[in-house]
């Protein structure tokens, strides 16, 4: 965000098509990271806090590299143990539907499930 | 700008976690207080909680965009961990998480507020 301020205002209130937050691209990124980091992992109450934090940071880092300039990113990762319990997750957003968007992916194996959601908010 | 003026500007423009905490608490307790986990009603509860929170937040009239997420989980001894990582402006944006439980379920609501 400092770059936009120090480089002078650009007065862009809508992103170009190339720079728009594309849910399909982001979903693929999330899916690759979840598959790579969680395949074969068992739920362990001591490791999971660190793992979920590192997954969230990893996804955020990858999205920054993809190059969504002028987008603020929020990544939320939820990891739970599979014990047959019922779980429901919902999200609602109050934003500008023309510029802002989100992507999510779910990964499951026998021992855990993981939901990762990434939200992109345009910075005017 | 002296320190006092900066502090006033900060409190007027930054994300106010205490206000938001109160709003989430009311929404969750109003929707789910006294209920037992029922698979067929969970959808309705999550939608209600999130929509109630969002409508109260938009009534605050601040120049913020909000993301509200709600997780309801049945209590059967399983573990759950949530983590979030954000790329934003620390001086104006913030988040607030509220955890609630009763004998049959857990509820975790997170609100992210991003300044326009």
PDB file of C-alpha atoms in Angstrom:
ATOM      1  CA  UNK A   1       0.000   0.000   0.000  1.00  0.00           C
ATOM      2  CA  UNK A   2       2.949   2.364   0.634  1.00  0.00           C
ATOM      3  CA  UNK A   3       3.924   2.084  -3.047  1.00  0.00           C
ATOM      4  CA  UNK A   4       0.623   3.537  -4.212  1.00  0.00           C
ATOM      5  CA  UNK A   5       0.953   6.464  -1.807  1.00  0.00           C
ATOM      6  CA  UNK A   6       4.606   7.271  -2.371  1.00  0.00           C
ATOM      7  CA  UNK A   7       4.287   6.951  -6.148  1.00  0.00           C
ATOM      8  CA  UNK A   8       1.493   9.528  -6.284  1.00  0.00           C
ATOM      9  CA  UNK A   9      -2.248   8.921  -6.713  1.00  0.00           C
ATOM     10  CA  UNK A  10      -3.353   6.983  -9.759  1.00  0.00           C
ATOM     11  CA  UNK A  11      -7.098   7.670  -9.211  1.00  0.00           C
ATOM     12  CA  UNK A  12      -8.055   4.222 -10.473  1.00  0.00           C
ATOM     13  CA  UNK A  13     -11.441   3.263  -9.124  1.00  0.00           C
ATOM     14  CA  UNK A  14     -11.802   0.077 -11.153  1.00  0.00           C
ATOM     15  CA  UNK A  15      -9.086  -2.474 -11.910  1.00  0.00           C
ATOM     16  CA  UNK A  16      -8.117  -3.417 -15.459  1.00  0.00           C
ATOM     17  CA  UNK A  17      -9.362  -6.803 -16.571  1.00  0.00           C
ATOM     18  CA  UNK A  18      -5.826  -8.216 -16.333  1.00  0.00           C
ATOM     19  CA  UNK A  19      -5.454  -7.057 -12.741  1.00  0.00           C
ATOM     20  CA  UNK A  20      -8.841  -8.197 -11.524  1.00  0.00           C
ATOM     21  CA  UNK A  21      -9.037 -10.718  -8.689  1.00  0.00           C
ATOM     22  CA  UNK A  22      -9.840 -13.881 -10.652  1.00  0.00           C
ATOM     23  CA  UNK A  23     -11.496 -16.545  -8.467  1.00  0.00           C
ATOM     24  CA  UNK A  24     -10.566 -19.447 -10.755  1.00  0.00           C
ATOM     25  CA  UNK A  25      -6.858 -18.606 -10.729  1.00  0.00           C
ATOM     26  CA  UNK A  26      -6.870 -18.110  -6.970  1.00  0.00           C
ATOM     27  CA  UNK A  27      -8.778 -21.347  -6.388  1.00  0.00           C
ATOM     28  CA  UNK A  28      -6.116 -23.254  -8.324  1.00  0.00           C
ATOM     29  CA  UNK A  29      -3.358 -21.677  -6.225  1.00  0.00           C
ATOM     30  CA  UNK A  30      -5.132 -22.593  -3.021  1.00  0.00           C
ATOM     31  CA  UNK A  31      -5.815 -26.128  -4.221  1.00  0.00           C
ATOM     32  CA  UNK A  32      -2.159 -26.713  -5.149  1.00  0.00           C
ATOM     33  CA  UNK A  33      -0.900 -25.456  -1.808  1.00  0.00           C
ATOM     34  CA  UNK A  34      -3.401 -27.499   0.222  1.00  0.00           C
ATOM     35  CA  UNK A  35      -2.656 -30.685  -1.720  1.00  0.00           C
ATOM     36  CA  UNK A  36       1.071 -30.206  -1.414  1.00  0.00           C
ATOM     37  CA  UNK A  37       1.122 -29.417   2.294  1.00  0.00           C
ATOM     38  CA  UNK A  38      -1.645 -31.607   3.671  1.00  0.00           C
ATOM     39  CA  UNK A  39      -1.378 -34.888   1.766  1.00  0.00           C
ATOM     40  CA  UNK A  40      -0.703 -37.642   4.235  1.00  0.00           C
ATOM     41  CA  UNK A  41      -0.802 -35.343   7.245  1.00  0.00           C
ATOM     42  CA  UNK A  42      -2.526 -36.634  10.395  1.00  0.00           C
ATOM     43  CA  UNK A  43      -4.370 -34.378  12.820  1.00  0.00           C
ATOM     44  CA  UNK A  44      -2.073 -33.673  15.763  1.00  0.00           C
ATOM     45  CA  UNK A  45      -3.275 -31.054  18.289  1.00  0.00           C
ATOM     46  CA  UNK A  46       0.266 -29.811  18.900  1.00  0.00           C
ATOM     47  CA  UNK A  47       1.254 -29.306  15.259  1.00  0.00           C
ATOM     48  CA  UNK A  48      -1.982 -28.059  13.779  1.00  0.00           C
ATOM     49  CA  UNK A  49      -1.874 -24.468  15.112  1.00  0.00           C
ATOM     50  CA  UNK A  50       1.534 -23.950  13.509  1.00  0.00           C
ATOM     51  CA  UNK A  51       0.473 -25.719  10.316  1.00  0.00           C
ATOM     52  CA  UNK A  52      -2.702 -23.676   9.852  1.00  0.00           C
ATOM     53  CA  UNK A  53      -0.807 -20.449  10.441  1.00  0.00           C
ATOM     54  CA  UNK A  54       1.891 -21.411   7.944  1.00  0.00           C
ATOM     55  CA  UNK A  55      -0.727 -22.455   5.364  1.00  0.00           C
ATOM     56  CA  UNK A  56      -2.437 -19.070   5.647  1.00  0.00           C
ATOM     57  CA  UNK A  57       0.888 -17.248   5.260  1.00  0.00           C
ATOM     58  CA  UNK A  58       1.869 -19.482   2.351  1.00  0.00           C
ATOM     59  CA  UNK A  59      -1.374 -18.848   0.483  1.00  0.00           C
ATOM     60  CA  UNK A  60      -1.099 -15.115   1.103  1.00  0.00           C
ATOM     61  CA  UNK A  61       2.507 -15.103  -0.144  1.00  0.00           C
ATOM     62  CA  UNK A  62       1.580 -17.011  -3.285  1.00  0.00           C
ATOM     63  CA  UNK A  63      -1.270 -14.622  -4.032  1.00  0.00           C
ATOM     64  CA  UNK A  64       1.019 -11.635  -3.599  1.00  0.00           C
ATOM     65  CA  UNK A  65       3.394 -13.193  -6.148  1.00  0.00           C
ATOM     66  CA  UNK A  66       0.599 -13.778  -8.655  1.00  0.00           C
ATOM     67  CA  UNK A  67       0.408 -10.000  -8.757  1.00  0.00           C
ATOM     68  CA  UNK A  68      -2.932  -8.637  -7.630  1.00  0.00           C
ATOM     69  CA  UNK A  69      -1.734  -5.059  -7.329  1.00  0.00           C
ATOM     70  CA  UNK A  70      -3.965  -2.727  -5.363  1.00  0.00           C
ATOM     71  CA  UNK A  71      -5.761  -5.632  -3.717  1.00  0.00           C
ATOM     72  CA  UNK A  72      -5.883  -6.130   0.015  1.00  0.00           C
ATOM     73  CA  UNK A  73      -5.907  -9.846   0.789  1.00  0.00           C
ATOM     74  CA  UNK A  74      -7.547 -11.754   3.621  1.00  0.00           C
ATOM     75  CA  UNK A  75      -6.887 -15.488   3.836  1.00  0.00           C
ATOM     76  CA  UNK A  76      -8.689 -17.669   6.368  1.00  0.00           C
ATOM     77  CA  UNK A  77      -7.755 -21.319   6.940  1.00  0.00           C
ATOM     78  CA  UNK A  78      -9.807 -23.714   9.088  1.00  0.00           C
ATOM     79  CA  UNK A  79      -8.476 -27.188   9.922  1.00  0.00           C
ATOM     80  CA  UNK A  80     -10.594 -29.672  11.846  1.00  0.00           C
ATOM     81  CA  UNK A  81     -10.305 -33.264  12.929  1.00  0.00           C
ATOM     82  CA  UNK A  82     -12.524 -35.816  11.205  1.00  0.00           C
ATOM     83  CA  UNK A  83     -14.617 -37.505  13.847  1.00  0.00           C
ATOM     84  CA  UNK A  84     -17.957 -37.581  12.151  1.00  0.00           C
ATOM     85  CA  UNK A  85     -19.098 -34.286  13.665  1.00  0.00           C
ATOM     86  CA  UNK A  86     -21.300 -31.877  11.739  1.00  0.00           C
ATOM     87  CA  UNK A  87     -19.685 -28.582  10.686  1.00  0.00           C
ATOM     88  CA  UNK A  88     -21.079 -25.636   8.778  1.00  0.00           C
ATOM     89  CA  UNK A  89     -19.163 -22.548   7.629  1.00  0.00           C
ATOM     90  CA  UNK A  90     -20.766 -19.451   6.110  1.00  0.00           C
ATOM     91  CA  UNK A  91     -19.445 -16.066   5.032  1.00  0.00           C
ATOM     92  CA  UNK A  92     -21.115 -12.851   3.947  1.00  0.00           C
ATOM     93  CA  UNK A  93     -19.427  -9.718   2.721  1.00  0.00           C
ATOM     94  CA  UNK A  94     -20.344  -6.078   2.501  1.00  0.00           C
ATOM     95  CA  UNK A  95     -18.235  -4.806  -0.396  1.00  0.00           C
ATOM     96  CA  UNK A  96     -18.155  -3.580  -3.978  1.00  0.00           C
ATOM     97  CA  UNK A  97     -19.209  -6.537  -6.102  1.00  0.00           C
ATOM     98  CA  UNK A  98     -17.637  -5.078  -9.258  1.00  0.00           C
ATOM     99  CA  UNK A  99     -14.119  -5.124  -7.886  1.00  0.00           C
ATOM    100  CA  UNK A 100     -13.989  -7.489  -4.916  1.00  0.00           C
ATOM    101  CA  UNK A 101     -14.195 -11.251  -4.963  1.00  0.00           C
ATOM    102  CA  UNK A 102     -13.277 -14.415  -3.105  1.00  0.00           C
ATOM    103  CA  UNK A 103     -12.172 -17.999  -3.746  1.00  0.00           C
ATOM    104  CA  UNK A 104     -12.280 -21.067  -1.529  1.00  0.00           C
ATOM    105  CA  UNK A 105     -11.225 -24.691  -1.587  1.00  0.00           C
ATOM    106  CA  UNK A 106     -11.734 -27.709   0.660  1.00  0.00           C
ATOM    107  CA  UNK A 107      -9.281 -30.524   1.253  1.00  0.00           C
ATOM    108  CA  UNK A 108     -10.189 -33.733   3.084  1.00  0.00           C
ATOM    109  CA  UNK A 109      -8.360 -36.866   4.056  1.00  0.00           C
ATOM    110  CA  UNK A 110      -9.226 -39.564   6.570  1.00  0.00           C
ATOM    111  CA  UNK A 111      -7.889 -37.691   9.545  1.00  0.00           C
ATOM    112  CA  UNK A 112      -8.643 -34.031   8.906  1.00  0.00           C
ATOM    113  CA  UNK A 113     -10.496 -31.563   6.729  1.00  0.00           C
ATOM    114  CA  UNK A 114      -9.284 -28.115   5.716  1.00  0.00           C
ATOM    115  CA  UNK A 115     -11.212 -25.136   4.339  1.00  0.00           C
ATOM    116  CA  UNK A 116      -9.227 -22.229   2.918  1.00  0.00           C
ATOM    117  CA  UNK A 117     -10.885 -18.997   1.780  1.00  0.00           C
ATOM    118  CA  UNK A 118      -9.109 -16.046   0.182  1.00  0.00           C
ATOM    119  CA  UNK A 119     -10.840 -12.653  -0.174  1.00  0.00           C
ATOM    120  CA  UNK A 120      -9.539  -9.852  -2.409  1.00  0.00           C
ATOM    121  CA  UNK A 121     -10.629  -6.278  -1.642  1.00  0.00           C
ATOM    122  CA  UNK A 122      -9.738  -3.536  -4.112  1.00  0.00           C
ATOM    123  CA  UNK A 123      -7.965  -0.500  -2.686  1.00  0.00           C
ATOM    124  CA  UNK A 124      -9.304   2.635  -4.404  1.00  0.00           C
TER     125      UNK A 124
ATOM    126  CA  UNK B   1       0.418  16.931  13.742  1.00  0.00           C
ATOM    127  CA  UNK B   2       0.906  16.414  17.469  1.00  0.00           C
ATOM    128  CA  UNK B   3       0.394  13.076  19.199  1.00  0.00           C
ATOM    129  CA  UNK B   4      -3.034  13.935  20.617  1.00  0.00           C
ATOM    130  CA  UNK B   5      -4.419  14.858  17.187  1.00  0.00           C
ATOM    131  CA  UNK B   6      -2.972  11.684  15.699  1.00  0.00           C
ATOM    132  CA  UNK B   7      -4.677   9.614  18.405  1.00  0.00           C
ATOM    133  CA  UNK B   8      -8.059  11.239  17.741  1.00  0.00           C
ATOM    134  CA  UNK B   9      -7.706  10.670  14.000  1.00  0.00           C
ATOM    135  CA  UNK B  10      -6.750   7.056  14.669  1.00  0.00           C
ATOM    136  CA  UNK B  11      -9.807   6.338  16.816  1.00  0.00           C
ATOM    137  CA  UNK B  12     -12.130   7.944  14.300  1.00  0.00           C
ATOM    138  CA  UNK B  13     -10.793   6.166  11.247  1.00  0.00           C
ATOM    139  CA  UNK B  14      -9.454   2.821  12.457  1.00  0.00           C
ATOM    140  CA  UNK B  15     -11.349  -0.428  12.883  1.00  0.00           C
ATOM    141  CA  UNK B  16     -13.050  -0.433  16.302  1.00  0.00           C
ATOM    142  CA  UNK B  17     -12.807  -3.976  17.614  1.00  0.00           C
ATOM    143  CA  UNK B  18     -14.777  -3.340  20.836  1.00  0.00           C
ATOM    144  CA  UNK B  19     -17.855  -2.052  19.029  1.00  0.00           C
ATOM    145  CA  UNK B  20     -17.763  -4.954  16.630  1.00  0.00           C
ATOM    146  CA  UNK B  21     -17.313  -7.490  19.449  1.00  0.00           C
ATOM    147  CA  UNK B  22     -20.551  -6.293  21.027  1.00  0.00           C
ATOM    148  CA  UNK B  23     -22.412  -6.583  17.737  1.00  0.00           C
ATOM    149  CA  UNK B  24     -21.218 -10.135  17.105  1.00  0.00           C
ATOM    150  CA  UNK B  25     -22.052 -11.202  20.664  1.00  0.00           C
ATOM    151  CA  UNK B  26     -25.628  -9.988  20.338  1.00  0.00           C
ATOM    152  CA  UNK B  27     -26.111 -11.657  16.954  1.00  0.00           C
ATOM    153  CA  UNK B  28     -24.797 -15.029  18.087  1.00  0.00           C
ATOM    154  CA  UNK B  29     -26.588 -15.127  21.423  1.00  0.00           C
ATOM    155  CA  UNK B  30     -29.825 -13.960  19.856  1.00  0.00           C
ATOM    156  CA  UNK B  31     -29.759 -16.596  17.126  1.00  0.00           C
ATOM    157  CA  UNK B  32     -28.370 -19.599  18.951  1.00  0.00           C
ATOM    158  CA  UNK B  33     -28.883 -19.116  22.660  1.00  0.00           C
ATOM    159  CA  UNK B  34     -30.609 -22.132  24.159  1.00  0.00           C
ATOM    160  CA  UNK B  35     -30.555 -24.301  21.013  1.00  0.00           C
ATOM    161  CA  UNK B  36     -29.206 -27.814  20.517  1.00  0.00           C
ATOM    162  CA  UNK B  37     -27.183 -28.768  17.427  1.00  0.00           C
ATOM    163  CA  UNK B  38     -29.593 -29.914  14.718  1.00  0.00           C
ATOM    164  CA  UNK B  39     -28.238 -30.760  11.286  1.00  0.00           C
ATOM    165  CA  UNK B  40     -31.291 -29.428   9.490  1.00  0.00           C
ATOM    166  CA  UNK B  41     -31.203 -26.054  11.223  1.00  0.00           C
ATOM    167  CA  UNK B  42     -27.500 -25.269  11.057  1.00  0.00           C
ATOM    168  CA  UNK B  43     -27.758 -23.677   7.596  1.00  0.00           C
ATOM    169  CA  UNK B  44     -30.383 -21.288   8.819  1.00  0.00           C
ATOM    170  CA  UNK B  45     -28.401 -20.402  11.968  1.00  0.00           C
ATOM    171  CA  UNK B  46     -25.175 -19.626  10.138  1.00  0.00           C
ATOM    172  CA  UNK B  47     -27.028 -17.473   7.602  1.00  0.00           C
ATOM    173  CA  UNK B  48     -28.915 -15.650  10.357  1.00  0.00           C
ATOM    174  CA  UNK B  49     -25.827 -14.930  12.442  1.00  0.00           C
ATOM    175  CA  UNK B  50     -23.869 -13.625   9.476  1.00  0.00           C
ATOM    176  CA  UNK B  51     -26.684 -11.551   8.076  1.00  0.00           C
ATOM    177  CA  UNK B  52     -27.541 -10.029  11.455  1.00  0.00           C
ATOM    178  CA  UNK B  53     -23.896  -9.085  12.039  1.00  0.00           C
ATOM    179  CA  UNK B  54     -23.554  -7.589   8.595  1.00  0.00           C
ATOM    180  CA  UNK B  55     -26.708  -5.499   8.824  1.00  0.00           C
ATOM    181  CA  UNK B  56     -25.646  -4.089  12.223  1.00  0.00           C
ATOM    182  CA  UNK B  57     -22.165  -3.357  10.911  1.00  0.00           C
ATOM    183  CA  UNK B  58     -23.451  -1.525   7.854  1.00  0.00           C
ATOM    184  CA  UNK B  59     -25.699   0.561  10.135  1.00  0.00           C
ATOM    185  CA  UNK B  60     -22.565   1.890  11.856  1.00  0.00           C
ATOM    186  CA  UNK B  61     -22.110   3.948   8.715  1.00  0.00           C
ATOM    187  CA  UNK B  62     -18.320   3.810   8.703  1.00  0.00           C
ATOM    188  CA  UNK B  63     -16.312   3.811   5.461  1.00  0.00           C
ATOM    189  CA  UNK B  64     -15.426   0.118   5.765  1.00  0.00           C
ATOM    190  CA  UNK B  65     -15.916  -3.033   3.748  1.00  0.00           C
ATOM    191  CA  UNK B  66     -16.698  -6.057   5.927  1.00  0.00           C
ATOM    192  CA  UNK B  67     -16.184  -9.804   5.634  1.00  0.00           C
ATOM    193  CA  UNK B  68     -18.020 -11.901   8.231  1.00  0.00           C
ATOM    194  CA  UNK B  69     -17.430 -15.662   8.554  1.00  0.00           C
ATOM    195  CA  UNK B  70     -19.194 -18.032  10.933  1.00  0.00           C
ATOM    196  CA  UNK B  71     -18.332 -21.643  11.756  1.00  0.00           C
ATOM    197  CA  UNK B  72     -20.724 -23.838  13.730  1.00  0.00           C
ATOM    198  CA  UNK B  73     -19.422 -27.206  14.856  1.00  0.00           C
ATOM    199  CA  UNK B  74     -21.048 -29.979  16.809  1.00  0.00           C
ATOM    200  CA  UNK B  75     -19.307 -30.814  20.101  1.00  0.00           C
ATOM    201  CA  UNK B  76     -18.029 -34.337  19.984  1.00  0.00           C
ATOM    202  CA  UNK B  77     -14.456 -33.995  21.134  1.00  0.00           C
ATOM    203  CA  UNK B  78     -12.914 -33.221  17.744  1.00  0.00           C
ATOM    204  CA  UNK B  79     -10.385 -30.442  17.404  1.00  0.00           C
ATOM    205  CA  UNK B  80     -10.772 -27.324  15.260  1.00  0.00           C
ATOM    206  CA  UNK B  81      -8.225 -24.627  14.447  1.00  0.00           C
ATOM    207  CA  UNK B  82      -8.722 -21.410  12.505  1.00  0.00           C
ATOM    208  CA  UNK B  83      -5.949 -19.134  11.275  1.00  0.00           C
ATOM    209  CA  UNK B  84      -5.958 -16.065   9.089  1.00  0.00           C
ATOM    210  CA  UNK B  85      -3.284 -14.110   7.297  1.00  0.00           C
ATOM    211  CA  UNK B  86      -3.966 -10.641   5.953  1.00  0.00           C
ATOM    212  CA  UNK B  87      -2.243  -8.213   3.632  1.00  0.00           C
ATOM    213  CA  UNK B  88      -3.682  -4.798   4.503  1.00  0.00           C
ATOM    214  CA  UNK B  89      -3.049  -1.431   6.077  1.00  0.00           C
ATOM    215  CA  UNK B  90      -2.390  -2.013   9.774  1.00  0.00           C
ATOM    216  CA  UNK B  91      -3.288   1.506  10.821  1.00  0.00           C
ATOM    217  CA  UNK B  92      -6.868   1.384   9.533  1.00  0.00           C
ATOM    218  CA  UNK B  93      -7.872  -2.275   9.048  1.00  0.00           C
ATOM    219  CA  UNK B  94      -8.509  -4.922  11.664  1.00  0.00           C
ATOM    220  CA  UNK B  95     -10.319  -8.078  12.627  1.00  0.00           C
ATOM    221  CA  UNK B  96     -12.303  -9.364  15.569  1.00  0.00           C
ATOM    222  CA  UNK B  97     -13.027 -12.983  16.532  1.00  0.00           C
ATOM    223  CA  UNK B  98     -15.762 -14.148  18.884  1.00  0.00           C
ATOM    224  CA  UNK B  99     -15.977 -17.703  20.271  1.00  0.00           C
ATOM    225  CA  UNK B 100     -19.182 -19.029  21.773  1.00  0.00           C
ATOM    226  CA  UNK B 101     -20.222 -22.461  22.952  1.00  0.00           C
ATOM    227  CA  UNK B 102     -22.977 -24.345  24.699  1.00  0.00           C
ATOM    228  CA  UNK B 103     -23.316 -28.043  25.640  1.00  0.00           C
ATOM    229  CA  UNK B 104     -23.912 -29.238  22.069  1.00  0.00           C
ATOM    230  CA  UNK B 105     -21.967 -26.930  19.758  1.00  0.00           C
ATOM    231  CA  UNK B 106     -19.198 -24.393  19.195  1.00  0.00           C
ATOM    232  CA  UNK B 107     -19.539 -21.203  17.186  1.00  0.00           C
ATOM    233  CA  UNK B 108     -16.661 -19.046  15.953  1.00  0.00           C
ATOM    234  CA  UNK B 109     -17.447 -15.733  14.215  1.00  0.00           C
ATOM    235  CA  UNK B 110     -14.728 -13.583  12.640  1.00  0.00           C
ATOM    236  CA  UNK B 111     -15.242 -10.075  11.274  1.00  0.00           C
ATOM    237  CA  UNK B 112     -12.630  -8.443   9.049  1.00  0.00           C
ATOM    238  CA  UNK B 113     -12.988  -4.692   8.469  1.00  0.00           C
ATOM    239  CA  UNK B 114     -11.082  -3.033   5.641  1.00  0.00           C
ATOM    240  CA  UNK B 115     -11.047   0.714   5.189  1.00  0.00           C
ATOM    241  CA  UNK B 116     -12.005   2.153   1.852  1.00  0.00           C
TER     242      UNK B 116
END
